[in-house]
Short mmCIF file of C-alpha atoms in Angstrom, two decimals:
data_model
loop_
_atom_site.label_atom_id
_atom_site.label_comp_id
_atom_site.label_asym_id
_atom_site.label_seq_id
_atom_site.Cartn_x
_atom_site.Cartn_y
_atom_site.Cartn_z
CA UNK A 1 26.26 -56.49 126.98
CA UNK A 2 23.82 -54.80 129.42
CA UNK A 3 20.10 -55.43 130.01
CA UNK A 4 17.92 -52.74 129.68
CA UNK A 5 18.51 -51.32 133.69
CA UNK A 6 22.11 -50.82 132.71
CA UNK A 7 23.36 -53.88 134.54
CA UNK A 8 25.49 -56.69 132.80
CA UNK A 9 22.97 -59.21 131.38
CA UNK A 10 25.16 -62.02 131.68
CA UNK A 11 24.76 -62.42 135.08
CA UNK A 12 21.43 -61.85 135.34
CA UNK A 13 18.59 -64.26 135.17
CA UNK A 14 16.43 -64.54 132.05
CA UNK A 15 12.72 -64.77 134.41
CA UNK A 16 13.87 -61.16 135.54
CA UNK A 17 14.31 -59.74 132.33
CA UNK A 18 11.91 -56.15 132.54
CA UNK A 19 9.20 -56.35 130.45
CA UNK A 20 6.11 -54.23 129.92
CA UNK A 21 4.79 -51.08 131.94
CA UNK A 22 5.92 -52.67 135.01
CA UNK A 23 9.85 -52.20 133.84
CA UNK A 24 9.83 -48.83 132.86
CA UNK A 25 8.60 -47.71 136.25
CA UNK A 26 11.36 -49.68 137.50
CA UNK A 27 13.55 -47.65 135.24
CA UNK A 28 11.83 -44.48 136.97
CA UNK A 29 14.23 -42.00 140.12
CA UNK A 30 16.86 -40.26 139.06
CA UNK A 31 14.31 -37.36 137.75
CA UNK A 32 12.60 -37.24 140.86
CA UNK A 33 16.03 -36.48 142.81
CA UNK A 34 17.01 -34.23 140.49
CA UNK A 35 13.18 -32.24 140.51
CA UNK A 36 14.10 -32.04 144.51
CA UNK A 37 16.10 -28.82 143.29
CA UNK A 38 13.17 -27.30 142.17
CA UNK A 39 11.11 -27.09 145.38
CA UNK A 40 14.09 -26.21 147.37
CA UNK A 41 14.00 -23.21 149.86
CA UNK A 42 14.56 -20.82 147.60
CA UNK A 43 11.59 -21.10 145.53
CA UNK A 44 9.45 -21.12 148.63
CA UNK A 45 10.60 -17.33 148.86
CA UNK A 46 10.46 -16.50 145.49
CA UNK A 47 6.61 -17.91 144.94
CA UNK A 48 5.55 -16.61 148.45
CA UNK A 49 6.53 -12.78 147.64
CA UNK A 50 5.59 -12.99 144.22
CA UNK A 51 2.30 -14.27 145.12
CA UNK A 52 1.74 -11.91 148.33
CA UNK A 53 2.80 -9.06 146.53
CA UNK A 54 1.36 -9.45 143.13
CA UNK A 55 -1.28 -12.11 143.29
CA UNK A 56 -1.71 -13.78 140.17
CA UNK A 57 0.48 -11.72 138.11
CA UNK A 58 3.03 -14.45 137.45
CA UNK A 59 1.32 -17.42 137.28
CA UNK A 60 2.54 -17.65 133.94
CA UNK A 61 6.42 -17.25 134.97
CA UNK A 62 6.10 -20.53 136.64
CA UNK A 63 4.14 -22.36 133.54
CA UNK A 64 6.81 -21.60 131.31
CA UNK A 65 9.71 -22.32 133.64
CA UNK A 66 8.20 -25.54 134.33
CA UNK A 67 7.97 -26.61 130.82
CA UNK A 68 11.37 -25.25 130.19
CA UNK A 69 12.43 -27.49 133.46
CA UNK A 70 10.94 -30.70 131.29
CA UNK A 71 12.88 -30.29 128.30
CA UNK A 72 16.37 -29.49 129.80
CA UNK A 73 15.95 -32.25 132.32
CA UNK A 74 15.38 -34.67 129.83
CA UNK A 75 18.16 -33.72 127.60
CA UNK A 76 20.52 -34.07 130.54
CA UNK A 77 19.12 -37.24 131.39
CA UNK A 78 19.71 -38.17 127.67
CA UNK A 79 23.05 -37.05 127.64
CA UNK A 80 24.09 -38.55 130.78
CA UNK A 81 22.59 -42.43 129.17
CA UNK A 82 23.31 -42.27 125.48
CA UNK A 83 27.34 -41.17 126.41
CA UNK A 84 28.05 -42.90 129.59
CA UNK A 85 29.62 -39.29 131.09
CA UNK A 86 28.00 -36.64 132.91
CA UNK A 87 27.85 -33.10 131.43
CA UNK A 88 30.48 -32.14 133.46
CA UNK A 89 32.65 -34.41 131.99
CA UNK A 90 32.09 -33.94 128.58
CA UNK A 91 32.73 -30.74 128.93
CA UNK A 92 35.96 -30.89 131.05
CA UNK A 93 37.09 -33.54 127.76
CA UNK A 94 36.15 -30.80 125.48
CA UNK A 95 37.34 -27.43 127.17
CA UNK A 96 41.03 -26.07 127.22
CA UNK A 97 42.42 -26.33 130.67
CA UNK A 98 41.82 -22.04 131.02
CA UNK A 99 38.31 -22.31 129.78
CA UNK A 100 37.88 -25.33 132.09
CA UNK A 101 38.47 -23.59 135.13
CA UNK A 102 36.63 -20.80 134.40
CA UNK A 103 33.40 -22.57 133.97
CA UNK A 104 34.27 -24.14 136.81
CA UNK A 105 34.43 -21.43 139.06
CA UNK A 106 31.14 -20.10 137.35
CA UNK A 107 29.51 -23.51 137.73
CA UNK A 108 30.46 -23.77 141.33
CA UNK A 109 29.52 -19.82 142.56
CA UNK A 110 25.79 -21.04 141.46
CA UNK A 111 26.06 -24.78 143.16
CA UNK A 112 27.06 -22.15 146.41
CA UNK A 113 24.39 -20.15 146.08
CA UNK A 114 22.11 -23.27 145.78
CA UNK A 115 23.73 -24.99 148.73
CA UNK A 116 23.04 -21.61 150.76
CA UNK A 117 19.70 -21.59 150.23
CA UNK A 118 18.75 -24.86 151.41
CA UNK A 119 20.35 -24.59 154.37
CA UNK A 120 18.97 -21.48 155.09
CA UNK A 121 15.49 -22.88 154.39
CA UNK A 122 15.93 -25.55 156.54
CA UNK A 123 17.21 -23.53 159.41
CA UNK A 124 14.05 -21.41 158.95
CA UNK A 125 11.53 -24.39 159.24
CA UNK A 126 13.82 -25.74 162.27
CA UNK A 127 13.12 -22.27 163.79
CA UNK A 128 9.54 -22.26 162.37
CA UNK A 129 8.90 -25.72 164.28
CA UNK A 130 11.47 -25.34 167.48
CA UNK A 131 12.07 -21.95 167.95
CA UNK A 132 16.01 -23.32 167.53
CA UNK A 133 18.64 -20.95 166.51
CA UNK A 134 19.13 -19.88 163.10
CA UNK A 135 22.63 -21.11 162.99
CA UNK A 136 22.26 -23.78 165.12
CA UNK A 137 19.39 -24.97 162.66
CA UNK A 138 21.67 -24.71 159.89
CA UNK A 139 24.36 -27.19 161.41
CA UNK A 140 21.91 -29.68 162.20
CA UNK A 141 20.45 -29.58 158.45
CA UNK A 142 24.30 -29.67 157.72
CA UNK A 143 24.29 -33.37 159.98
CA UNK A 144 21.11 -34.60 158.71
CA UNK A 145 22.20 -34.54 154.63
CA UNK A 146 25.75 -35.97 155.70
CA UNK A 147 23.75 -38.98 156.46
CA UNK A 148 21.47 -39.05 153.41
CA UNK A 149 25.04 -38.31 151.44
CA UNK A 150 26.44 -41.53 153.22
CA UNK A 151 23.97 -43.67 151.93
CA UNK A 152 24.44 -42.53 148.25
CA UNK A 153 28.09 -42.73 148.95
CA UNK A 154 28.07 -46.36 149.36
CA UNK A 155 26.75 -46.93 145.68
CA UNK A 156 23.01 -47.31 146.96
CA UNK A 157 21.56 -45.13 144.51
CA UNK A 158 18.54 -46.96 145.23
CA UNK A 159 17.91 -46.57 148.74
CA UNK A 160 18.55 -43.05 148.40
CA UNK A 161 16.35 -42.28 145.21
CA UNK A 162 13.78 -43.93 147.57
CA UNK A 163 14.50 -41.24 150.71
CA UNK A 164 14.54 -38.49 148.19
CA UNK A 165 10.85 -39.46 146.97
CA UNK A 166 9.65 -39.53 150.15
CA UNK A 167 10.77 -36.32 151.47
CA UNK A 168 9.38 -34.88 147.91
CA UNK A 169 5.64 -36.33 149.11
CA UNK A 170 6.23 -34.71 152.28
CA UNK A 171 6.95 -31.48 150.43
CA UNK A 172 3.73 -31.56 148.33
CA UNK A 173 1.80 -31.83 151.59
CA UNK A 174 3.43 -29.59 153.02
CA UNK A 175 3.24 -26.80 150.80
CA UNK A 176 -0.20 -27.54 149.06
CA UNK A 177 -1.96 -28.42 152.16
CA UNK A 178 -3.69 -24.67 152.61
CA UNK A 179 -5.25 -24.91 149.38
CA UNK A 180 -7.60 -26.95 150.55
CA UNK A 181 -8.76 -24.72 153.09
CA UNK A 182 -8.24 -21.10 151.20
CA UNK A 183 -8.42 -22.54 147.03
CA UNK A 184 -7.47 -19.69 144.66
CA UNK A 185 -9.48 -17.66 142.39
CA UNK A 186 -9.94 -19.21 138.92
CA UNK A 187 -10.59 -15.88 137.33
CA UNK A 188 -7.49 -14.69 138.72
CA UNK A 189 -5.75 -17.85 137.88
CA UNK A 190 -6.69 -17.49 134.41
CA UNK A 191 -6.02 -14.22 133.90
CA UNK A 192 -2.19 -14.65 135.49
CA UNK A 193 -1.96 -17.00 133.00
CA UNK A 194 -0.99 -13.94 130.25
CA UNK A 195 2.39 -12.92 130.12
CA UNK A 196 2.90 -9.43 131.63
CA UNK A 197 4.76 -7.31 134.22
CA UNK A 198 4.15 -4.64 136.55
CA UNK A 199 7.13 -2.45 136.74
CA UNK A 200 11.23 -3.44 137.72
CA UNK A 201 10.33 -5.12 140.50
CA UNK A 202 8.23 -7.96 138.97
CA UNK A 203 11.09 -8.31 136.27
CA UNK A 204 13.13 -9.29 139.39
CA UNK A 205 11.08 -11.42 141.03
CA UNK A 206 10.39 -13.09 137.34
CA UNK A 207 14.13 -13.80 137.23
CA UNK A 208 14.36 -14.87 140.56
CA UNK A 209 11.55 -17.40 139.95
CA UNK A 210 13.19 -18.53 136.63
CA UNK A 211 16.32 -18.57 138.77
CA UNK A 212 14.61 -21.25 141.44
CA UNK A 213 13.08 -22.98 138.69
CA UNK A 214 15.18 -24.02 135.92
CA UNK A 215 18.13 -24.83 138.37
CA UNK A 216 21.52 -25.23 136.83
CA UNK A 217 22.94 -27.88 139.14
CA UNK A 218 20.20 -29.99 138.70
CA UNK A 219 20.80 -29.91 134.86
CA UNK A 220 24.57 -30.77 135.40
CA UNK A 221 23.56 -33.34 138.06
CA UNK A 222 20.95 -35.04 136.85
CA UNK A 223 23.35 -36.45 133.76
CA UNK A 224 25.32 -37.69 136.42
CA UNK A 225 22.22 -39.44 138.02
CA UNK A 226 21.40 -41.34 135.21
CA UNK A 227 24.75 -42.43 134.17
CA UNK A 228 25.07 -43.82 137.25
CA UNK A 229 22.06 -45.92 137.81
CA UNK A 230 21.83 -46.96 133.44
CA UNK A 231 25.13 -46.88 133.15
CA UNK A 232 27.56 -47.55 135.77
CA UNK A 233 30.65 -48.58 133.45
CA UNK A 234 30.40 -46.21 130.16
CA UNK A 235 32.69 -48.35 128.70
CA UNK A 236 30.30 -51.71 128.44
CA UNK A 237 28.80 -51.88 125.25
CA UNK A 238 24.64 -51.22 125.16
CA UNK A 239 22.78 -51.95 122.07
CA UNK A 240 20.46 -49.11 121.16
CA UNK A 241 17.45 -51.16 121.37
CA UNK A 242 18.02 -51.01 125.30
CA UNK A 243 19.37 -47.67 125.03
CA UNK A 244 15.93 -46.66 123.33
CA UNK A 245 14.30 -48.16 126.27
CA UNK A 246 15.68 -46.23 128.64
CA UNK A 247 15.46 -42.79 127.05
CA UNK A 248 11.71 -43.79 126.52
CA UNK A 249 11.81 -44.62 130.76
CA UNK A 250 13.93 -41.19 131.32
CA UNK A 251 11.11 -39.22 129.29
CA UNK A 252 8.15 -40.92 131.77
CA UNK A 253 10.57 -39.88 134.48
CA UNK A 254 11.44 -36.44 133.86
CA UNK A 255 7.24 -35.69 133.22
CA UNK A 256 6.22 -37.28 136.30
CA UNK A 257 9.01 -35.47 138.60
CA UNK A 258 8.45 -32.13 137.15
CA UNK A 259 5.18 -32.27 136.97
CA UNK A 260 4.79 -32.65 140.81
CA UNK A 261 7.32 -29.81 141.00
CA UNK A 262 5.43 -27.80 139.10
CA UNK A 263 2.17 -28.35 140.70
CA UNK A 264 3.80 -27.46 144.10
CA UNK A 265 5.94 -24.39 142.57
CA UNK A 266 2.42 -22.62 141.18
CA UNK A 267 0.23 -24.23 144.49
CA UNK A 268 3.01 -22.24 146.62
CA UNK A 269 2.60 -18.99 144.40
CA UNK A 270 -1.79 -19.69 144.16
CA UNK A 271 -1.55 -19.81 148.43
CA UNK A 272 0.10 -16.85 148.76
CA UNK A 273 -2.26 -15.11 146.61
CA UNK A 274 -5.54 -16.21 148.02
CA UNK A 275 -4.17 -16.20 151.49
CA UNK A 276 -1.27 -13.69 152.13
CA UNK A 277 -2.09 -10.97 149.73
CA UNK A 278 -2.26 -7.25 152.09
CA UNK A 279 -0.79 -8.98 155.12
CA UNK A 280 2.12 -7.21 156.91
CA UNK A 281 5.61 -8.67 156.58
CA UNK A 282 4.83 -11.67 153.93
CA UNK A 283 7.77 -10.71 152.04
CA UNK A 284 9.49 -13.04 154.55
CA UNK A 285 8.97 -16.68 155.42
CA UNK A 286 8.38 -16.30 158.93
CA UNK A 287 6.14 -13.48 157.97
CA UNK A 288 4.36 -15.70 155.48
CA UNK A 289 4.15 -18.40 157.83
CA UNK A 290 2.38 -16.25 160.49
CA UNK A 291 -0.29 -15.25 158.19
CA UNK A 292 -0.51 -18.71 156.71
CA UNK A 293 -1.26 -19.88 160.52
CA UNK A 294 -3.30 -16.91 161.52
CA UNK A 295 -5.37 -17.03 158.27
CA UNK A 296 -5.73 -21.47 157.95
CA UNK A 297 -4.99 -22.95 161.29
CA UNK A 298 -1.95 -23.65 163.00
CA UNK A 299 -2.21 -26.98 162.17
CA UNK A 300 -1.39 -25.82 158.39
CA UNK A 301 1.10 -23.69 160.07
CA UNK A 302 2.75 -26.59 161.05
CA UNK A 303 2.25 -28.98 157.87
CA UNK A 304 3.80 -25.87 155.98
CA UNK A 305 6.92 -25.80 158.54
CA UNK A 306 7.50 -29.75 157.94
CA UNK A 307 7.30 -29.55 154.26
CA UNK A 308 10.19 -26.39 154.12
CA UNK A 309 12.05 -28.78 156.48
CA UNK A 310 11.71 -31.47 154.05
CA UNK A 311 12.65 -29.37 151.15
CA UNK A 312 16.23 -27.96 152.72
CA UNK A 313 16.85 -31.31 154.00
CA UNK A 314 16.30 -33.10 150.58
CA UNK A 315 17.41 -30.17 148.32
CA UNK A 316 20.88 -29.41 150.31
CA UNK A 317 22.06 -33.24 149.92
CA UNK A 318 20.88 -33.34 145.92
CA UNK A 319 22.84 -29.91 146.11
CA UNK A 320 26.04 -31.13 147.41
CA UNK A 321 26.14 -34.09 145.11
CA UNK A 322 26.03 -32.04 142.39
CA UNK A 323 29.03 -29.82 143.56
CA UNK A 324 30.95 -33.35 143.98
CA UNK A 325 29.65 -33.74 139.80
CA UNK A 326 30.62 -30.74 139.12
CA UNK A 327 34.04 -30.76 140.23
CA UNK A 328 35.22 -34.23 139.28
CA UNK A 329 33.45 -33.63 135.90
CA UNK A 330 35.58 -30.40 135.32
CA UNK A 331 38.78 -30.41 137.25
CA UNK A 332 39.10 -34.33 137.37
CA UNK A 333 39.34 -33.72 141.35
CA UNK A 334 37.03 -35.76 143.70
CA UNK A 335 36.65 -34.21 147.05
CA UNK A 336 35.02 -36.80 149.98
CA UNK A 337 31.37 -36.03 149.90
CA UNK A 338 31.68 -35.67 153.76
CA UNK A 339 34.17 -33.20 153.16
CA UNK A 340 32.32 -30.91 150.87
CA UNK A 341 29.75 -30.80 152.71
CA UNK A 342 31.41 -29.11 155.83
CA UNK A 343 33.04 -26.71 153.52
CA UNK A 344 29.52 -25.54 151.86
CA UNK A 345 28.07 -25.53 155.17
CA UNK A 346 30.20 -22.74 156.45
CA UNK A 347 28.57 -19.59 154.39
CA UNK A 348 25.27 -20.38 155.45
CA UNK A 349 25.91 -20.75 159.10
CA UNK A 350 28.25 -17.09 159.06
CA UNK A 351 25.62 -15.33 157.51
CA UNK A 352 23.21 -16.93 159.74
CA UNK A 353 25.32 -15.89 162.93
CA UNK A 354 25.95 -12.47 161.61
CA UNK A 355 22.19 -11.56 161.74
CA UNK A 356 21.73 -11.06 157.61
CA UNK A 357 18.57 -11.74 156.76
CA UNK A 358 17.72 -15.30 155.71
CA UNK A 359 14.71 -14.69 153.46
CA UNK A 360 16.78 -11.71 151.22
CA UNK A 361 19.75 -14.47 151.15
CA UNK A 362 17.37 -17.03 149.32
CA UNK A 363 15.96 -14.65 147.13
CA UNK A 364 19.09 -13.16 146.12
CA UNK A 365 20.72 -16.84 145.97
CA UNK A 366 17.49 -17.30 142.63
CA UNK A 367 18.77 -14.17 141.23
CA UNK A 368 22.24 -15.68 141.23
CA UNK A 369 21.53 -19.18 139.82
CA UNK A 370 19.27 -17.50 136.64
CA UNK A 371 22.72 -15.92 135.44
CA UNK A 372 24.01 -19.26 135.74
CA UNK A 373 21.12 -20.92 133.20
CA UNK A 374 23.15 -19.94 129.84
CA UNK A 375 26.30 -21.29 130.91
CA UNK A 376 24.28 -24.62 130.97
CA UNK A 377 22.05 -24.45 128.52
CA UNK A 378 23.97 -23.61 125.57
CA UNK A 379 26.37 -26.54 125.96
CA UNK A 380 23.33 -29.19 126.68
CA UNK A 381 21.88 -27.52 123.85
CA UNK A 382 24.78 -28.00 121.49
CA UNK A 383 25.78 -31.67 122.86
CA UNK A 384 22.28 -32.98 122.46
CA UNK A 385 22.13 -32.26 118.69
CA UNK A 386 25.81 -33.06 117.88
CA UNK A 387 24.82 -36.44 116.10
CA UNK A 388 28.57 -37.59 116.04
CA UNK A 389 27.81 -37.67 120.01
CA UNK A 390 24.19 -38.71 120.44
CA UNK A 391 23.84 -40.83 117.08
CA UNK A 392 20.44 -41.57 117.10
CA UNK A 393 19.72 -39.83 120.18
CA UNK A 394 20.17 -36.58 118.83
CA UNK A 395 17.57 -33.75 119.01
CA UNK A 396 15.20 -33.58 116.16
CA UNK A 397 14.42 -30.38 114.85
CA UNK A 398 11.38 -29.58 117.05
CA UNK A 399 13.27 -30.78 120.32
CA UNK A 400 16.16 -28.60 118.96
CA UNK A 401 14.07 -25.39 117.93
CA UNK A 402 12.00 -25.43 121.24
CA UNK A 403 15.30 -25.62 123.33
CA UNK A 404 16.99 -22.82 121.33
CA UNK A 405 13.76 -20.60 122.15
CA UNK A 406 14.11 -21.32 125.78
CA UNK A 407 17.64 -20.25 125.88
CA UNK A 408 17.03 -17.20 123.75
CA UNK A 409 14.09 -16.17 126.73
CA UNK A 410 16.35 -16.95 129.62
CA UNK A 411 19.13 -14.76 128.16
CA UNK A 412 16.72 -11.76 127.24
CA UNK A 413 15.16 -12.10 130.95
CA UNK A 414 18.79 -11.80 132.25
CA UNK A 415 19.84 -8.95 130.11
CA UNK A 416 17.10 -6.92 131.03
CA UNK A 417 17.57 -7.40 134.54
CA UNK A 418 21.17 -6.36 134.29
CA UNK A 419 19.91 -3.14 132.65
CA UNK A 420 17.71 -2.46 135.10
CA UNK A 421 19.77 -3.12 137.92
CA UNK A 422 22.84 -0.84 136.52
CA UNK A 423 20.88 2.08 134.96
CA UNK A 424 18.97 2.42 138.39
CA UNK A 425 15.95 2.16 137.07
CA UNK A 426 15.11 -0.98 139.69
#
């Protein structure tokens, strides 16, 4: 039998049996790893652009997206805990061969777009801090991420979680420090909570922000992280009370982790709105960094760049782990994580070497991510509502309605974006 931590209770000393709030704290961690995806460099590009160009107009997009993120990450983690399998594994078992391969292709495209954004963002940070050429910076980011992945690959998930949580702390400080010097306008923030757009460009930005906030690869990987942490052997029986305790701990884990990520995302937009409005060149991260440095001082500029570097290093490690989980679950193919890291690093290095605009690459990558969201949300909602699969932990009516509403909202926004793009209105 397993105890509430997912370990074999027969070999666990009785005095170490978890109890109370302290035990719940000990079960936290997987959601903080998944939450790194929500504060990656793609978020920086999308949020800074939105705030600099349109002020507080799109604050509501981030608030709505973060609420959706809490919902779907909880469902993903719950699926992994209750079934002992990741979302890609369950889909791999249920889809026919042709459908499974097609699904894998779109999921890998999303994961590749994610990794591109994260490596590029880390390279930009190294350029801002040390003046390193972007291709060299990309290689360094890839090398450091290999070290982080090596820790996880040795079945040392808890140390990996602690490292990622430490980097999340640096990201939070780096991206929010400027708000203490240039606080946002309360009236502007309140107005930004009212949903609305100002033309096709703001819809494009909203889709980019949504793709950067509700991350498909984070949804896939969270089920794997929770399974690996709490159900290392899915064949061992876990009593319903123990599962209930794990699900409860996961709920707190997700709320706490996504609250941090949401505050960071909204804080980036508010910083851009209060500091970068009317400044030239703020459509790039380098330009935004220069404007932040000029308006708030070099110390804040350095802290911001350090936060961007931590974001790139942490998120690219998690993204590579997610890609491996997707391939293994859908195709039953396992590529060594170090090999995968090298292969996924190549596109970013090539793009930066040929002079492709790095900030534009970040924004476009988030738009690609937004189109991958329905492909992960629809199966997730269907599976977590399946009582035959989830038993007593199947989604209730309220959760199911909220999840369906989220899917409809995402699909509708992307259909509008497609229509604007191909009709030439944009």
